[in-house]
Amino acid sequence: MVLKTSFTLLALIISGQALSQENKSEPNQTQQKSKEQDIERIIVTGSRIAENIDEVPASITIITQKQIAAQLKVSSEIQSLLANLVPGMAPSTGSSSNSGQTLRGRSPLVMIDGVPQSTPLRNGSLGIRTLDASVIERIEVIKGATSIYGNGAAGGIINYITKKANSDKALSGHASISSRFSAVETEDSIGQRYEAGINGEINNFDYVLNASYEENGLQRDADGDILGLKYGLSDAVMQDYFAKVGYHFDDEKSLQFTYNYYESKQDVDLIDQVGNINTGEKTQAIPVPEGQTVLGEPQGPSNHNMMLKYVDDEVFKQTQLMVDLYSQEVDNTFFYSPVLANPDAGYAGGQSLINSDKKGLRVTFNTLVDFSFDNGDSLEATFIYGIDALNDVTSQSMVDGRVWVPEMDMENLAGFLQTKLIYNNDLVIKLGIRQEDIDLTVNDYSTLKLCKSAEQCSVPVDVTGDTLNYKATTYNIGIKYNALPLFSPFVSYSQGADISDTGRLLRTATVTDISLIRTEASIIDNYELGFSSDFEQVHFEFATYFSTSELGTTNKFNATTGVYMPVRAPQEIYGYEALINYNINDAWAVNATYSWVEGKNTEADVYLGAKQISPPKATVNVNWNPNSDISVAINYLYVGDRKRFEQVDGKFVGDQGPIDSYQVVNLSGNYNFASDWSAFIGVENLFNQDYYPTKSQGYTYGGYNIKGLGTTVNMGVNYQF
């Protein structure tokens, strides 16, 4: 028996930041490119430790810092970045909300360095925009239900891995300034963005400091009209402040503290002229008419994240210890809505606010043992085990003081074991189990009386609170065979335990005891089959999947009260994805993807709406780098039709609007005009396509039918030292 460690993978990631800065003074570009490709093959999200992507029997997308930098030349919006680069990710909503932007038809769990950012107890669908893209080193997307990180990962995981310090300098940094404006109608559309950061390593200390500040102008469609304000980004101010400080006690032990604050607020002196998807009239923003005023406070999210991480690579023989202590505070302020009215109590409308306060602890052990046999065979066994503890306190109140969703206090303790066996470097077998124990406490509360009109009001109900307990054991197993580069297949089965959006169930309760509300956890079973193929210059991936859930949640309109009521029923979702990367030569590279997904409520045998299921999506990304100073990228997005529903009483309802196809082309370029200076330009919607995004077509709710952004130009300069 021969024992060895594989923690050099983790060291490779930690030392990789210098490569990701695209240092033009690197003498051996071929060697640098090889190292960068090796780093891109490492992932930390799937099993909570560093491992090669070839050892993961699942569909994975890794977005590199180079890809992030290219997308930032067009827009700082992470939603668009994910839609353009991740197969299975629904198209961007074109707004601050990611409602409807699912991953394979289910909600993903969004994380920063493994710390949950989503608010699954009352999912406000604002989790994707939780930090500025400039502080992200890479994004790891794991698709399919998983319980490896706990509640909320019904569709998979999106993990933002933040930047690390360079290891070869005490001080290095960068600064960027840019301006963004509508090329259709420039009036009041000009915005600006400032971003800068420093990082370095001094003795045993390393640090990263970064700040960004962005002010949008008015966002205009292909006709030059101002986009509607519901979850809008016109005149929005985004700011992000990031700090990471690390100390290495020795070669094996380190401590790292990370803090990030992000805020996005839309404060605009406009009101919506609400259209109607059934009549084809778009919703757009207009100046406030005389005699009217803007109601409500600025809408948008803000959040604080603090993380403390301790690593001991050899806490005992062949075993690594990682301890993560984290805290997150979220405040998501939504738009003012007249539907949240109660005339009898003096409320002409309302504006809601989700508050979520999370505190968590993760303890992870990683033990690796290698066996060598007399016949030359080898077996590498990895055991990942530990505990997760989380306290999540979430509520949704009105800005005026009314309580819409009572405070939900969740205590979650989970133990897990993941095993990975690699036989002769070719056959990978993964097995895992996780035991969840969740207590959810809700005190006595009363549902709100809300009136859509004078004749349509919900009936308030006094509900007796309780502590609900959920216990769930989930399993996963996966097999991957890597002996043949031309055909490397995998098959997997994974489960996830999900109690997401309990708050939506509580606020629409029609019974007098919380125990009678259908708040049961849903177990998602995910089956996946796929393969990858590598030729000399071509990489190809294909995967097909099928997932079921005993209690999915959809909505049904109650014509008496004017409220959309949750419907809990079994669901099945299925689809397939394909990806191809073709490195034509040193100057040209092409990436193309295609995704198709469908889903049904199996109890009623009806299709699921746009809140979960997106139409077919295809993307093509072409990159041209004729030399080290010039780069040009073209991004093409095609969204297909999806028309599964009939009209009800002459109109489409809920999230069942018909979706027509559309296509958008983006262009970006970069030129290094001096040793430390570069200029860039990006054009979003190059051909000024006049279209409604998927969500704007599928959602028939008032004020959601907002057109997509018209041709918008972004240009600026970067300085790096």
PDB file of C-alpha atoms in Angstrom, residues 109-305:
ATOM      1  CA  LEU A 109     -28.859  27.777  -4.766  1.00  0.00           C
ATOM      2  CA  VAL A 110     -26.625  30.828  -5.264  1.00  0.00           C
ATOM      3  CA  MET A 111     -23.468  30.982  -3.139  1.00  0.00           C
ATOM      4  CA  ILE A 112     -20.386  33.145  -2.640  1.00  0.00           C
ATOM      5  CA  ASP A 113     -17.396  30.949  -1.766  1.00  0.00           C
ATOM      6  CA  GLY A 114     -19.843  28.294  -0.584  1.00  0.00           C
ATOM      7  CA  VAL A 115     -21.953  30.671   1.538  1.00  0.00           C
ATOM      8  CA  PRO A 116     -25.685  30.645   0.596  1.00  0.00           C
ATOM      9  CA  GLN A 117     -26.991  33.910  -0.897  1.00  0.00           C
ATOM     10  CA  SER A 118     -30.503  32.807  -1.831  1.00  0.00           C
ATOM     11  CA  THR A 119     -33.375  33.273   0.630  1.00  0.00           C
ATOM     12  CA  PRO A 120     -35.163  29.946   0.072  1.00  0.00           C
ATOM     13  CA  LEU A 121     -37.606  30.335   2.985  1.00  0.00           C
ATOM     14  CA  ARG A 122     -39.124  33.323   1.108  1.00  0.00           C
ATOM     15  CA  ASN A 123     -37.610  33.211  -2.318  1.00  0.00           C
ATOM     16  CA  GLY A 124     -37.650  36.774  -3.626  1.00  0.00           C
ATOM     17  CA  SER A 125     -35.662  35.741  -6.733  1.00  0.00           C
ATOM     18  CA  LEU A 126     -32.965  38.369  -6.235  1.00  0.00           C
ATOM     19  CA  GLY A 127     -30.150  35.989  -5.284  1.00  0.00           C
ATOM     20  CA  ILE A 128     -28.156  36.043  -8.527  1.00  0.00           C
ATOM     21  CA  ARG A 129     -27.263  39.742  -8.170  1.00  0.00           C
ATOM     22  CA  THR A 130     -25.489  39.535  -4.795  1.00  0.00           C
ATOM     23  CA  LEU A 131     -22.036  40.861  -5.663  1.00  0.00           C
ATOM     24  CA  ASP A 132     -20.248  42.702  -8.452  1.00  0.00           C
ATOM     25  CA  ALA A 133     -18.786  40.542 -11.202  1.00  0.00           C
ATOM     26  CA  SER A 134     -15.419  42.306 -10.893  1.00  0.00           C
ATOM     27  CA  VAL A 135     -14.617  40.448  -7.641  1.00  0.00           C
ATOM     28  CA  ILE A 136     -15.330  37.006  -9.114  1.00  0.00           C
ATOM     29  CA  GLU A 137     -12.404  34.826 -10.123  1.00  0.00           C
ATOM     30  CA  ARG A 138     -14.570  32.062 -11.550  1.00  0.00           C
ATOM     31  CA  ILE A 139     -18.101  30.706 -11.397  1.00  0.00           C
ATOM     32  CA  GLU A 140     -18.835  27.027 -10.860  1.00  0.00           C
ATOM     33  CA  VAL A 141     -22.275  25.747 -11.839  1.00  0.00           C
ATOM     34  CA  ILE A 142     -23.349  22.253 -10.762  1.00  0.00           C
ATOM     35  CA  LYS A 143     -26.606  21.170 -12.390  1.00  0.00           C
ATOM     36  CA  GLY A 144     -29.283  18.913 -10.970  1.00  0.00           C
ATOM     37  CA  ALA A 145     -30.772  18.587  -7.497  1.00  0.00           C
ATOM     38  CA  THR A 146     -28.208  18.175  -4.752  1.00  0.00           C
ATOM     39  CA  SER A 147     -28.229  18.298  -0.963  1.00  0.00           C
ATOM     40  CA  ILE A 148     -24.456  18.635  -0.575  1.00  0.00           C
ATOM     41  CA  TYR A 149     -24.971  22.215   0.691  1.00  0.00           C
ATOM     42  CA  GLY A 150     -28.482  21.859   2.106  1.00  0.00           C
ATOM     43  CA  ASN A 151     -31.845  23.509   1.479  1.00  0.00           C
ATOM     44  CA  GLY A 152     -32.532  25.474  -1.698  1.00  0.00           C
ATOM     45  CA  ALA A 153     -30.501  23.576  -4.313  1.00  0.00           C
ATOM     46  CA  ALA A 154     -33.441  22.041  -6.187  1.00  0.00           C
ATOM     47  CA  GLY A 155     -31.986  22.948  -9.585  1.00  0.00           C
ATOM     48  CA  GLY A 156     -28.312  22.886  -8.688  1.00  0.00           C
ATOM     49  CA  ILE A 157     -25.670  25.290  -7.405  1.00  0.00           C
ATOM     50  CA  ILE A 158     -24.180  28.537  -8.714  1.00  0.00           C
ATOM     51  CA  ASN A 159     -21.032  29.244  -6.705  1.00  0.00           C
ATOM     52  CA  TYR A 160     -19.191  32.551  -7.146  1.00  0.00           C
ATOM     53  CA  ILE A 161     -15.524  31.965  -6.282  1.00  0.00           C
ATOM     54  CA  THR A 162     -14.012  35.309  -5.293  1.00  0.00           C
ATOM     55  CA  LYS A 163     -10.573  36.561  -6.250  1.00  0.00           C
ATOM     56  CA  LYS A 164      -7.381  35.584  -4.467  1.00  0.00           C
ATOM     57  CA  ALA A 165      -4.202  37.569  -4.072  1.00  0.00           C
ATOM     58  CA  ASN A 166      -1.225  37.377  -6.400  1.00  0.00           C
ATOM     59  CA  SER A 167       1.598  35.358  -4.863  1.00  0.00           C
ATOM     60  CA  ASP A 168       4.549  37.123  -6.490  1.00  0.00           C
ATOM     61  CA  LYS A 169       4.101  40.784  -5.496  1.00  0.00           C
ATOM     62  CA  ALA A 170       3.550  42.800  -2.350  1.00  0.00           C
ATOM     63  CA  LEU A 171       1.329  45.193  -4.271  1.00  0.00           C
ATOM     64  CA  SER A 172      -0.461  44.986  -7.595  1.00  0.00           C
ATOM     65  CA  GLY A 173      -3.749  46.379  -8.750  1.00  0.00           C
ATOM     66  CA  HIS A 174      -5.973  47.797 -11.392  1.00  0.00           C
ATOM     67  CA  ALA A 175      -8.460  50.593 -12.058  1.00  0.00           C
ATOM     68  CA  SER A 176     -11.230  50.933 -14.611  1.00  0.00           C
ATOM     69  CA  ILE A 177     -13.591  53.677 -15.700  1.00  0.00           C
ATOM     70  CA  SER A 178     -16.352  53.282 -18.255  1.00  0.00           C
ATOM     71  CA  SER A 179     -19.559  54.826 -19.541  1.00  0.00           C
ATOM     72  CA  ARG A 180     -22.697  53.116 -20.821  1.00  0.00           C
ATOM     73  CA  PHE A 181     -25.474  54.701 -22.903  1.00  0.00           C
ATOM     74  CA  SER A 182     -28.298  53.953 -25.293  1.00  0.00           C
ATOM     75  CA  ALA A 183     -27.337  54.220 -28.955  1.00  0.00           C
ATOM     76  CA  VAL A 184     -31.036  54.573 -29.866  1.00  0.00           C
ATOM     77  CA  GLU A 185     -31.810  57.618 -27.713  1.00  0.00           C
ATOM     78  CA  THR A 186     -28.912  58.966 -25.660  1.00  0.00           C
ATOM     79  CA  GLU A 187     -30.934  61.524 -23.667  1.00  0.00           C
ATOM     80  CA  ASP A 188     -30.569  60.805 -19.925  1.00  0.00           C
ATOM     81  CA  SER A 189     -29.245  57.304 -20.731  1.00  0.00           C
ATOM     82  CA  ILE A 190     -25.573  57.966 -19.998  1.00  0.00           C
ATOM     83  CA  GLY A 191     -24.246  56.115 -16.972  1.00  0.00           C
ATOM     84  CA  GLN A 192     -20.801  55.577 -15.512  1.00  0.00           C
ATOM     85  CA  ARG A 193     -18.903  52.874 -13.725  1.00  0.00           C
ATOM     86  CA  TYR A 194     -15.780  53.047 -11.559  1.00  0.00           C
ATOM     87  CA  GLU A 195     -13.945  49.980 -10.326  1.00  0.00           C
ATOM     88  CA  ALA A 196     -10.527  49.495  -8.692  1.00  0.00           C
ATOM     89  CA  GLY A 197      -8.667  46.994  -6.592  1.00  0.00           C
ATOM     90  CA  ILE A 198      -5.323  46.118  -5.048  1.00  0.00           C
ATOM     91  CA  ASN A 199      -3.926  42.809  -3.868  1.00  0.00           C
ATOM     92  CA  GLY A 200      -0.667  41.282  -2.776  1.00  0.00           C
ATOM     93  CA  GLU A 201       1.264  39.082  -0.397  1.00  0.00           C
ATOM     94  CA  ILE A 202       3.544  40.283   2.402  1.00  0.00           C
ATOM     95  CA  ASN A 203       5.365  37.582   4.331  1.00  0.00           C
ATOM     96  CA  ASN A 204       2.611  35.294   5.644  1.00  0.00           C
ATOM     97  CA  PHE A 205      -0.199  37.715   4.876  1.00  0.00           C
ATOM     98  CA  ASP A 206      -2.156  38.079   1.646  1.00  0.00           C
ATOM     99  CA  TYR A 207      -4.959  40.470   0.847  1.00  0.00           C
ATOM    100  CA  VAL A 208      -7.475  41.562  -1.809  1.00  0.00           C
ATOM    101  CA  LEU A 209      -9.350  44.874  -1.667  1.00  0.00           C
ATOM    102  CA  ASN A 210     -11.824  45.859  -4.364  1.00  0.00           C
ATOM    103  CA  ALA A 211     -14.516  48.511  -4.803  1.00  0.00           C
ATOM    104  CA  SER A 212     -16.962  49.266  -7.595  1.00  0.00           C
ATOM    105  CA  TYR A 213     -19.558  51.982  -8.072  1.00  0.00           C
ATOM    106  CA  GLU A 214     -21.948  52.133 -11.015  1.00  0.00           C
ATOM    107  CA  GLU A 215     -24.721  54.553 -11.937  1.00  0.00           C
ATOM    108  CA  ASN A 216     -27.113  53.615 -14.711  1.00  0.00           C
ATOM    109  CA  GLY A 217     -28.836  56.110 -16.923  1.00  0.00           C
ATOM    110  CA  LEU A 218     -32.309  55.484 -18.260  1.00  0.00           C
ATOM    111  CA  GLN A 219     -32.621  52.057 -19.862  1.00  0.00           C
ATOM    112  CA  ARG A 220     -34.234  52.304 -23.300  1.00  0.00           C
ATOM    113  CA  ASP A 221     -35.740  49.736 -25.661  1.00  0.00           C
ATOM    114  CA  ALA A 222     -35.331  49.455 -29.441  1.00  0.00           C
ATOM    115  CA  ASP A 223     -37.787  52.338 -29.940  1.00  0.00           C
ATOM    116  CA  GLY A 224     -35.943  54.596 -27.500  1.00  0.00           C
ATOM    117  CA  ASP A 225     -38.706  54.342 -24.883  1.00  0.00           C
ATOM    118  CA  ILE A 226     -37.775  53.913 -21.212  1.00  0.00           C
ATOM    119  CA  LEU A 227     -38.103  50.360 -19.920  1.00  0.00           C
ATOM    120  CA  GLY A 228     -40.765  49.657 -17.289  1.00  0.00           C
ATOM    121  CA  LEU A 229     -39.745  50.120 -13.664  1.00  0.00           C
ATOM    122  CA  LYS A 230     -40.891  46.835 -12.102  1.00  0.00           C
ATOM    123  CA  TYR A 231     -37.567  45.264 -11.018  1.00  0.00           C
ATOM    124  CA  GLY A 232     -36.056  47.877 -13.324  1.00  0.00           C
ATOM    125  CA  LEU A 233     -32.488  49.118 -13.601  1.00  0.00           C
ATOM    126  CA  SER A 234     -33.058  52.663 -14.896  1.00  0.00           C
ATOM    127  CA  ASP A 235     -31.167  55.187 -12.758  1.00  0.00           C
ATOM    128  CA  ALA A 236     -30.094  52.307 -10.508  1.00  0.00           C
ATOM    129  CA  VAL A 237     -26.982  52.753  -8.379  1.00  0.00           C
ATOM    130  CA  MET A 238     -24.903  49.627  -7.720  1.00  0.00           C
ATOM    131  CA  GLN A 239     -21.992  49.504  -5.314  1.00  0.00           C
ATOM    132  CA  ASP A 240     -19.808  46.690  -4.027  1.00  0.00           C
ATOM    133  CA  TYR A 241     -17.029  46.701  -1.410  1.00  0.00           C
ATOM    134  CA  PHE A 242     -14.926  43.589  -1.020  1.00  0.00           C
ATOM    135  CA  ALA A 243     -12.068  42.625   1.286  1.00  0.00           C
ATOM    136  CA  LYS A 244     -10.229  39.343   1.774  1.00  0.00           C
ATOM    137  CA  VAL A 245      -7.314  38.920   4.196  1.00  0.00           C
ATOM    138  CA  GLY A 246      -5.430  35.684   4.760  1.00  0.00           C
ATOM    139  CA  TYR A 247      -2.695  34.512   7.097  1.00  0.00           C
ATOM    140  CA  HIS A 248      -0.604  31.364   6.585  1.00  0.00           C
ATOM    141  CA  PHE A 249       0.640  29.964   9.880  1.00  0.00           C
ATOM    142  CA  ASP A 250       2.789  27.455   7.998  1.00  0.00           C
ATOM    143  CA  ASP A 251       2.630  25.369   4.823  1.00  0.00           C
ATOM    144  CA  GLU A 252      -0.396  23.457   6.134  1.00  0.00           C
ATOM    145  CA  LYS A 253      -2.444  25.879   8.227  1.00  0.00           C
ATOM    146  CA  SER A 254      -4.146  29.089   7.114  1.00  0.00           C
ATOM    147  CA  LEU A 255      -6.876  31.477   8.227  1.00  0.00           C
ATOM    148  CA  GLN A 256      -8.883  33.704   5.881  1.00  0.00           C
ATOM    149  CA  PHE A 257     -11.450  36.439   6.496  1.00  0.00           C
ATOM    150  CA  THR A 258     -13.742  37.727   3.708  1.00  0.00           C
ATOM    151  CA  TYR A 259     -16.244  40.554   3.729  1.00  0.00           C
ATOM    152  CA  ASN A 260     -18.495  41.728   0.903  1.00  0.00           C
ATOM    153  CA  TYR A 261     -21.175  44.402   0.825  1.00  0.00           C
ATOM    154  CA  TYR A 262     -23.384  44.782  -2.232  1.00  0.00           C
ATOM    155  CA  GLU A 263     -26.259  47.157  -2.877  1.00  0.00           C
ATOM    156  CA  SER A 264     -28.408  47.942  -5.898  1.00  0.00           C
ATOM    157  CA  LYS A 265     -31.118  50.587  -5.630  1.00  0.00           C
ATOM    158  CA  GLN A 266     -33.382  52.064  -8.283  1.00  0.00           C
ATOM    159  CA  ASP A 267     -34.386  55.619  -7.381  1.00  0.00           C
ATOM    160  CA  VAL A 268     -36.101  57.220 -10.340  1.00  0.00           C
ATOM    161  CA  ASP A 269     -38.507  60.118 -10.818  1.00  0.00           C
ATOM    162  CA  LEU A 270     -40.781  58.206 -13.213  1.00  0.00           C
ATOM    163  CA  ILE A 271     -43.896  56.068 -13.072  1.00  0.00           C
ATOM    164  CA  ASP A 272     -45.034  53.086 -15.109  1.00  0.00           C
ATOM    165  CA  GLN A 273     -47.518  53.344 -17.932  1.00  0.00           C
ATOM    166  CA  VAL A 274     -48.778  49.798 -17.530  1.00  0.00           C
ATOM    167  CA  GLY A 275     -49.541  47.849 -20.684  1.00  0.00           C
ATOM    168  CA  ASN A 276     -51.202  44.498 -21.248  1.00  0.00           C
ATOM    169  CA  ILE A 277     -49.645  41.397 -22.739  1.00  0.00           C
ATOM    170  CA  ASN A 278     -53.015  40.248 -24.078  1.00  0.00           C
ATOM    171  CA  THR A 279     -53.487  43.446 -26.083  1.00  0.00           C
ATOM    172  CA  GLY A 280     -49.845  43.736 -27.109  1.00  0.00           C
ATOM    173  CA  GLU A 281     -49.361  47.077 -25.350  1.00  0.00           C
ATOM    174  CA  LYS A 282     -45.952  47.286 -23.680  1.00  0.00           C
ATOM    175  CA  THR A 283     -45.272  48.613 -20.197  1.00  0.00           C
ATOM    176  CA  GLN A 284     -42.945  51.627 -20.238  1.00  0.00           C
ATOM    177  CA  ALA A 285     -41.839  54.351 -17.862  1.00  0.00           C
ATOM    178  CA  ILE A 286     -42.957  57.929 -18.350  1.00  0.00           C
ATOM    179  CA  PRO A 287     -42.367  61.222 -16.525  1.00  0.00           C
ATOM    180  CA  VAL A 288     -44.582  61.731 -13.497  1.00  0.00           C
ATOM    181  CA  PRO A 289     -47.783  63.466 -14.651  1.00  0.00           C
ATOM    182  CA  GLU A 290     -48.678  66.705 -12.968  1.00  0.00           C
ATOM    183  CA  GLY A 291     -50.509  66.089  -9.734  1.00  0.00           C
ATOM    184  CA  GLN A 292     -49.021  62.613  -9.182  1.00  0.00           C
ATOM    185  CA  THR A 293     -46.003  61.520  -7.151  1.00  0.00           C
ATOM    186  CA  VAL A 294     -43.648  58.544  -7.098  1.00  0.00           C
ATOM    187  CA  LEU A 295     -44.839  56.137  -4.412  1.00  0.00           C
ATOM    188  CA  GLY A 296     -42.620  53.934  -2.282  1.00  0.00           C
ATOM    189  CA  GLU A 297     -38.935  53.702  -1.477  1.00  0.00           C
ATOM    190  CA  PRO A 298     -36.100  52.813  -3.900  1.00  0.00           C
ATOM    191  CA  GLN A 299     -36.324  49.134  -4.843  1.00  0.00           C
ATOM    192  CA  GLY A 300     -33.476  46.653  -4.901  1.00  0.00           C
ATOM    193  CA  PRO A 301     -31.344  44.325  -2.777  1.00  0.00           C
ATOM    194  CA  SER A 302     -28.562  44.942  -0.284  1.00  0.00           C
ATOM    195  CA  ASN A 303     -26.561  42.342   1.574  1.00  0.00           C
ATOM    196  CA  HIS A 304     -23.608  41.899   3.915  1.00  0.00           C
ATOM    197  CA  ASN A 305     -21.470  38.745   3.843  1.00  0.00           C
TER     198      ASN A 305
END
